[in-house]
PDB file of C-alpha atoms in Angstrom:
ATOM      1  CA  MET A1393      27.044  -2.278   7.207  1.00  0.00           C
ATOM      2  CA  LYS A1394      24.757   0.330   8.118  1.00  0.00           C
ATOM      3  CA  PRO A1395      22.975   2.074   5.271  1.00  0.00           C
ATOM      4  CA  ARG A1396      23.481   5.822   4.673  1.00  0.00           C
ATOM      5  CA  GLU A1397      20.885   8.280   5.251  1.00  0.00           C
ATOM      6  CA  GLU A1398      20.604   9.147   1.444  1.00  0.00           C
ATOM      7  CA  ASP A1399      20.179   5.444   0.701  1.00  0.00           C
ATOM      8  CA  LEU A1400      17.329   5.233   3.468  1.00  0.00           C
ATOM      9  CA  ARG A1401      15.628   8.591   1.942  1.00  0.00           C
ATOM     10  CA  ILE A1402      15.693   7.125  -1.574  1.00  0.00           C
ATOM     11  CA  TRP A1403      14.121   3.784  -0.175  1.00  0.00           C
ATOM     12  CA  ALA A1404      11.427   5.837   1.701  1.00  0.00           C
ATOM     13  CA  VAL A1405      10.502   7.452  -1.816  1.00  0.00           C
ATOM     14  CA  ILE A1406      10.453   4.272  -3.711  1.00  0.00           C
ATOM     15  CA  ALA A1407       8.558   2.476  -1.060  1.00  0.00           C
ATOM     16  CA  ALA A1408       5.939   5.178  -1.081  1.00  0.00           C
ATOM     17  CA  THR A1409       5.129   4.273  -4.703  1.00  0.00           C
ATOM     18  CA  VAL A1410       4.846   0.604  -4.242  1.00  0.00           C
ATOM     19  CA  ARG A1411       1.288  -1.183  -3.645  1.00  0.00           C
ATOM     20  CA  PRO A1412       1.937  -4.230  -1.987  1.00  0.00           C
ATOM     21  CA  LEU A1413       0.086  -7.767  -2.675  1.00  0.00           C
ATOM     22  CA  PRO A1414      -3.029  -8.282  -0.731  1.00  0.00           C
ATOM     23  CA  GLY A1415      -2.183  -9.286   2.764  1.00  0.00           C
ATOM     24  CA  ARG A1416       1.422  -7.970   2.635  1.00  0.00           C
ATOM     25  CA  ALA A1417       3.089  -4.941   4.028  1.00  0.00           C
ATOM     26  CA  VAL A1418       5.607  -2.881   2.445  1.00  0.00           C
ATOM     27  CA  PRO A1419       9.111  -4.124   3.589  1.00  0.00           C
ATOM     28  CA  ARG A1420      10.948  -1.639   5.695  1.00  0.00           C
ATOM     29  CA  PRO A1421      14.825  -1.548   6.176  1.00  0.00           C
ATOM     30  CA  ALA A1422      16.173  -1.669   9.413  1.00  0.00           C
ATOM     31  CA  GLY A1423      16.962   1.539  10.988  1.00  0.00           C
ATOM     32  CA  LYS A1424      15.253   4.879  11.126  1.00  0.00           C
ATOM     33  CA  LEU A1425      13.811   6.242   7.918  1.00  0.00           C
ATOM     34  CA  PRO A1426      13.930   9.883   7.433  1.00  0.00           C
ATOM     35  CA  MET A1427      11.140  11.586   5.695  1.00  0.00           C
ATOM     36  CA  PRO A1428      11.563  11.976   1.990  1.00  0.00           C
ATOM     37  CA  PRO A1429      11.313  15.669   0.791  1.00  0.00           C
ATOM     38  CA  PRO A1430       7.898  16.358  -0.636  1.00  0.00           C
ATOM     39  CA  ALA A1431       9.002  17.437  -4.045  1.00  0.00           C
ATOM     40  CA  ALA A1432      11.034  13.953  -4.599  1.00  0.00           C
ATOM     41  CA  ALA A1433       7.590  12.219  -3.326  1.00  0.00           C
ATOM     42  CA  GLN A1434       5.717  13.952  -5.938  1.00  0.00           C
ATOM     43  CA  ARG A1435       8.457  13.537  -8.644  1.00  0.00           C
ATOM     44  CA  PHE A1436       8.305   9.596  -8.095  1.00  0.00           C
ATOM     45  CA  ALA A1437       4.486   9.178  -7.223  1.00  0.00           C
ATOM     46  CA  PRO A1438       2.462   6.707  -9.499  1.00  0.00           C
ATOM     47  CA  VAL A1439       0.910   8.228 -12.611  1.00  0.00           C
ATOM     48  CA  ASP A1440      -2.270   6.150 -12.832  1.00  0.00           C
ATOM     49  CA  PRO A1441      -4.355   5.925  -9.704  1.00  0.00           C
ATOM     50  CA  PRO A1442      -5.628   2.555  -8.874  1.00  0.00           C
ATOM     51  CA  ARG A1443      -8.988   1.789 -10.700  1.00  0.00           C
ATOM     52  CA  ARG A1444     -12.164   0.291  -9.301  1.00  0.00           C
ATOM     53  CA  PRO A1445     -13.430  -2.681 -11.120  1.00  0.00           C
ATOM     54  CA  GLY A1446     -15.391  -1.882 -14.148  1.00  0.00           C
ATOM     55  CA  GLN A1447     -13.642   1.413 -14.468  1.00  0.00           C
ATOM     56  CA  GLY A1448     -10.976   2.135 -17.217  1.00  0.00           C
ATOM     57  CA  ALA A1449     -10.046   0.339 -20.267  1.00  0.00           C
ATOM     58  CA  PRO A1450     -11.995  -2.969 -21.263  1.00  0.00           C
ATOM     59  CA  GLN A1451     -10.616  -6.241 -20.133  1.00  0.00           C
ATOM     60  CA  GLY A1452      -8.937  -8.641 -22.318  1.00  0.00           C
ATOM     61  CA  ILE A1453     -10.463 -10.997 -24.664  1.00  0.00           C
ATOM     62  CA  GLU A1454     -11.103 -14.609 -23.219  1.00  0.00           C
ATOM     63  CA  PRO A1455      -8.249 -16.700 -24.299  1.00  0.00           C
ATOM     64  CA  GLY A1456     -10.284 -19.383 -26.407  1.00  0.00           C
ATOM     65  CA  ARG A1457     -11.706 -16.447 -28.449  1.00  0.00           C
ATOM     66  CA  PHE A1458      -8.228 -14.839 -28.912  1.00  0.00           C
ATOM     67  CA  ARG A1459      -7.046 -17.989 -30.216  1.00  0.00           C
ATOM     68  CA  ARG A1460      -9.678 -18.343 -32.940  1.00  0.00           C
ATOM     69  CA  LEU A1461      -9.212 -14.834 -34.060  1.00  0.00           C
ATOM     70  CA  ALA A1462      -5.474 -15.210 -34.110  1.00  0.00           C
ATOM     71  CA  LEU A1463      -5.820 -18.531 -36.095  1.00  0.00           C
ATOM     72  CA  GLY A1464      -8.503 -17.167 -38.543  1.00  0.00           C
ATOM     73  CA  ARG A1465     -11.162 -19.818 -37.152  1.00  0.00           C
ATOM     74  CA  GLU A1466     -13.332 -16.542 -35.903  1.00  0.00           C
ATOM     75  CA  ALA A1467     -14.013 -14.026 -38.689  1.00  0.00           C
ATOM     76  CA  ILE A1468     -12.701 -10.628 -38.173  1.00  0.00           C
ATOM     77  CA  GLY A1469     -15.810  -8.570 -38.952  1.00  0.00           C
ATOM     78  CA  GLY A1470     -14.087  -5.310 -40.184  1.00  0.00           C
ATOM     79  CA  ARG A1471     -10.729  -3.765 -40.169  1.00  0.00           C
ATOM     80  CA  ILE A1472      -9.780  -0.052 -39.507  1.00  0.00           C
ATOM     81  CA  ASP A1473      -6.271   1.455 -40.102  1.00  0.00           C
ATOM     82  CA  LEU A1474      -5.823   4.828 -38.223  1.00  0.00           C
ATOM     83  CA  HIS A1475      -2.471   5.418 -39.430  1.00  0.00           C
ATOM     84  CA  GLY A1476      -1.811   9.000 -40.526  1.00  0.00           C
ATOM     85  CA  LEU A1477      -4.901  10.356 -38.857  1.00  0.00           C
ATOM     86  CA  GLY A1478      -4.910  13.093 -36.139  1.00  0.00           C
ATOM     87  CA  GLN A1479      -6.347  12.127 -32.747  1.00  0.00           C
ATOM     88  CA  ASP A1480      -9.625  13.846 -33.292  1.00  0.00           C
ATOM     89  CA  GLN A1481     -10.035  12.442 -36.960  1.00  0.00           C
ATOM     90  CA  ALA A1482      -8.909   8.996 -35.372  1.00  0.00           C
ATOM     91  CA  ARG A1483     -11.410   9.148 -32.611  1.00  0.00           C
ATOM     92  CA  ALA A1484     -14.384   9.971 -34.724  1.00  0.00           C
ATOM     93  CA  ALA A1485     -13.564   7.264 -37.259  1.00  0.00           C
ATOM     94  CA  LEU A1486     -13.180   4.838 -34.584  1.00  0.00           C
ATOM     95  CA  ALA A1487     -16.364   5.425 -33.030  1.00  0.00           C
ATOM     96  CA  ALA A1488     -18.320   5.314 -36.257  1.00  0.00           C
ATOM     97  CA  PHE A1489     -16.488   2.123 -37.296  1.00  0.00           C
ATOM     98  CA  VAL A1490     -17.341   0.433 -33.929  1.00  0.00           C
ATOM     99  CA  ILE A1491     -20.707   1.470 -33.661  1.00  0.00           C
ATOM    100  CA  GLY A1492     -21.328   0.257 -37.367  1.00  0.00           C
ATOM    101  CA  ALA A1493     -19.932  -3.158 -36.779  1.00  0.00           C
ATOM    102  CA  ALA A1494     -21.913  -3.582 -33.699  1.00  0.00           C
ATOM    103  CA  GLU A1495     -24.971  -2.772 -35.647  1.00  0.00           C
ATOM    104  CA  ARG A1496     -23.901  -5.278 -38.336  1.00  0.00           C
ATOM    105  CA  GLY A1497     -23.762  -7.810 -35.644  1.00  0.00           C
ATOM    106  CA  HIS A1498     -19.865  -8.534 -36.196  1.00  0.00           C
ATOM    107  CA  ARG A1499     -18.400 -10.131 -32.923  1.00  0.00           C
ATOM    108  CA  GLY A1500     -14.690  -8.931 -33.546  1.00  0.00           C
ATOM    109  CA  VAL A1501     -12.992  -6.312 -35.401  1.00  0.00           C
ATOM    110  CA  LEU A1502      -9.314  -5.333 -35.668  1.00  0.00           C
ATOM    111  CA  VAL A1503      -8.338  -1.779 -35.160  1.00  0.00           C
ATOM    112  CA  ILE A1504      -4.646  -0.942 -36.605  1.00  0.00           C
ATOM    113  CA  THR A1505      -3.131   1.843 -34.762  1.00  0.00           C
ATOM    114  CA  GLY A1506       0.548   1.411 -35.609  1.00  0.00           C
ATOM    115  CA  LYS A1507       3.369   1.110 -32.907  1.00  0.00           C
ATOM    116  CA  GLY A1508       4.404   4.909 -33.134  1.00  0.00           C
ATOM    117  CA  THR A1509       7.789   6.152 -32.519  1.00  0.00           C
ATOM    118  CA  LEU A1510       9.779   3.754 -30.368  1.00  0.00           C
ATOM    119  CA  GLY A1511       6.728   1.694 -29.837  1.00  0.00           C
ATOM    120  CA  ASP A1512       4.902   4.409 -27.868  1.00  0.00           C
ATOM    121  CA  GLY A1513       2.589   5.935 -30.247  1.00  0.00           C
ATOM    122  CA  VAL A1514      -0.203   8.417 -29.440  1.00  0.00           C
ATOM    123  CA  LEU A1515      -3.016   6.235 -31.131  1.00  0.00           C
ATOM    124  CA  ARG A1516      -1.792   2.951 -29.727  1.00  0.00           C
ATOM    125  CA  ARG A1517      -2.092   4.596 -26.234  1.00  0.00           C
ATOM    126  CA  ARG A1518      -5.423   6.394 -26.678  1.00  0.00           C
ATOM    127  CA  VAL A1519      -7.437   3.893 -28.539  1.00  0.00           C
ATOM    128  CA  PRO A1520      -8.324   1.710 -25.343  1.00  0.00           C
ATOM    129  CA  GLU A1521      -8.983   4.898 -23.477  1.00  0.00           C
ATOM    130  CA  TRP A1522     -11.575   5.920 -26.248  1.00  0.00           C
ATOM    131  CA  LEU A1523     -13.197   2.384 -26.371  1.00  0.00           C
ATOM    132  CA  ALA A1524     -13.793   2.610 -22.449  1.00  0.00           C
ATOM    133  CA  GLU A1525     -15.820   5.907 -22.669  1.00  0.00           C
ATOM    134  CA  PRO A1526     -19.364   6.183 -23.874  1.00  0.00           C
ATOM    135  CA  PRO A1527     -21.112   5.398 -26.170  1.00  0.00           C
ATOM    136  CA  LEU A1528     -18.464   2.676 -27.208  1.00  0.00           C
ATOM    137  CA  ARG A1529     -18.014   1.187 -23.694  1.00  0.00           C
ATOM    138  CA  PRO A1530     -21.429  -0.630 -23.654  1.00  0.00           C
ATOM    139  CA  LEU A1531     -20.378  -2.404 -27.129  1.00  0.00           C
ATOM    140  CA  ILE A1532     -17.112  -3.650 -25.935  1.00  0.00           C
ATOM    141  CA  ALA A1533     -16.736  -7.285 -24.521  1.00  0.00           C
ATOM    142  CA  GLY A1534     -12.834  -6.886 -24.460  1.00  0.00           C
ATOM    143  CA  LEU A1535      -9.786  -6.125 -26.181  1.00  0.00           C
ATOM    144  CA  SER A1536      -6.324  -7.529 -26.864  1.00  0.00           C
ATOM    145  CA  GLU A1537      -3.136  -6.884 -28.719  1.00  0.00           C
ATOM    146  CA  ALA A1538      -3.447  -8.558 -31.936  1.00  0.00           C
ATOM    147  CA  HIS A1539      -1.312 -11.586 -32.969  1.00  0.00           C
ATOM    148  CA  ARG A1540       1.773 -10.981 -35.137  1.00  0.00           C
ATOM    149  CA  ARG A1541       0.153 -11.848 -38.312  1.00  0.00           C
ATOM    150  CA  HIS A1542      -2.433  -9.261 -37.842  1.00  0.00           C
ATOM    151  CA  GLY A1543      -0.290  -6.519 -36.765  1.00  0.00           C
ATOM    152  CA  GLY A1544       1.231  -7.415 -33.221  1.00  0.00           C
ATOM    153  CA  GLY A1545       1.764  -4.750 -31.005  1.00  0.00           C
ATOM    154  CA  GLY A1546       0.512  -2.158 -33.891  1.00  0.00           C
ATOM    155  CA  ALA A1547      -2.960  -3.584 -33.815  1.00  0.00           C
ATOM    156  CA  LEU A1548      -5.657  -4.534 -31.458  1.00  0.00           C
ATOM    157  CA  TYR A1549      -8.559  -6.956 -31.508  1.00  0.00           C
ATOM    158  CA  VAL A1550     -11.582  -5.652 -30.306  1.00  0.00           C
ATOM    159  CA  ALA A1551     -14.400  -8.083 -29.189  1.00  0.00           C
ATOM    160  CA  LEU A1552     -18.088  -6.744 -29.537  1.00  0.00           C
ATOM    161  CA  LYS A1553     -20.911  -7.880 -27.437  1.00  0.00           C
ATOM    162  CA  ARG A1554     -23.716  -9.660 -28.774  1.00  0.00           C
ATOM    163  CA  ARG A1555     -26.881  -7.466 -29.688  1.00  0.00           C
ATOM    164  CA  GLY A1556     -29.414  -7.662 -27.215  1.00  0.00           C
TER     165      GLY A1556
END
């Protein structure tokens, strides 16, 4: 059965948004692909451009350290609860908290953001971005979603670098 022109057009739009694995090409269906309309390609384009290494949010905490934090074998140096704060207030409070914790020599802290409505809260999305920006980025060794006992998806473990 030969694909319809509309099916080929939809495939072309979707295939244009896919990044293949290294060494692989984007699969093409048999037959001639019509060009997708420009508006459709923009509508389905990826939102986040690919990031270079070292750019963007900090990487996850190494597994052994995550396990020690989750099991309580490594102390959580401090906690901050950002519930009920606006973005500007939360950002300022987070910066002051992380800088203070780093100055006190804490190695790991807990940042409680809450899950937000339908699990997609503004603070939950923005905190990793804020931690990736100066002056906080040089202090952060990594971050990971907290274990269920510490808030799960509504909280983050933030690993801090050693003072040097």
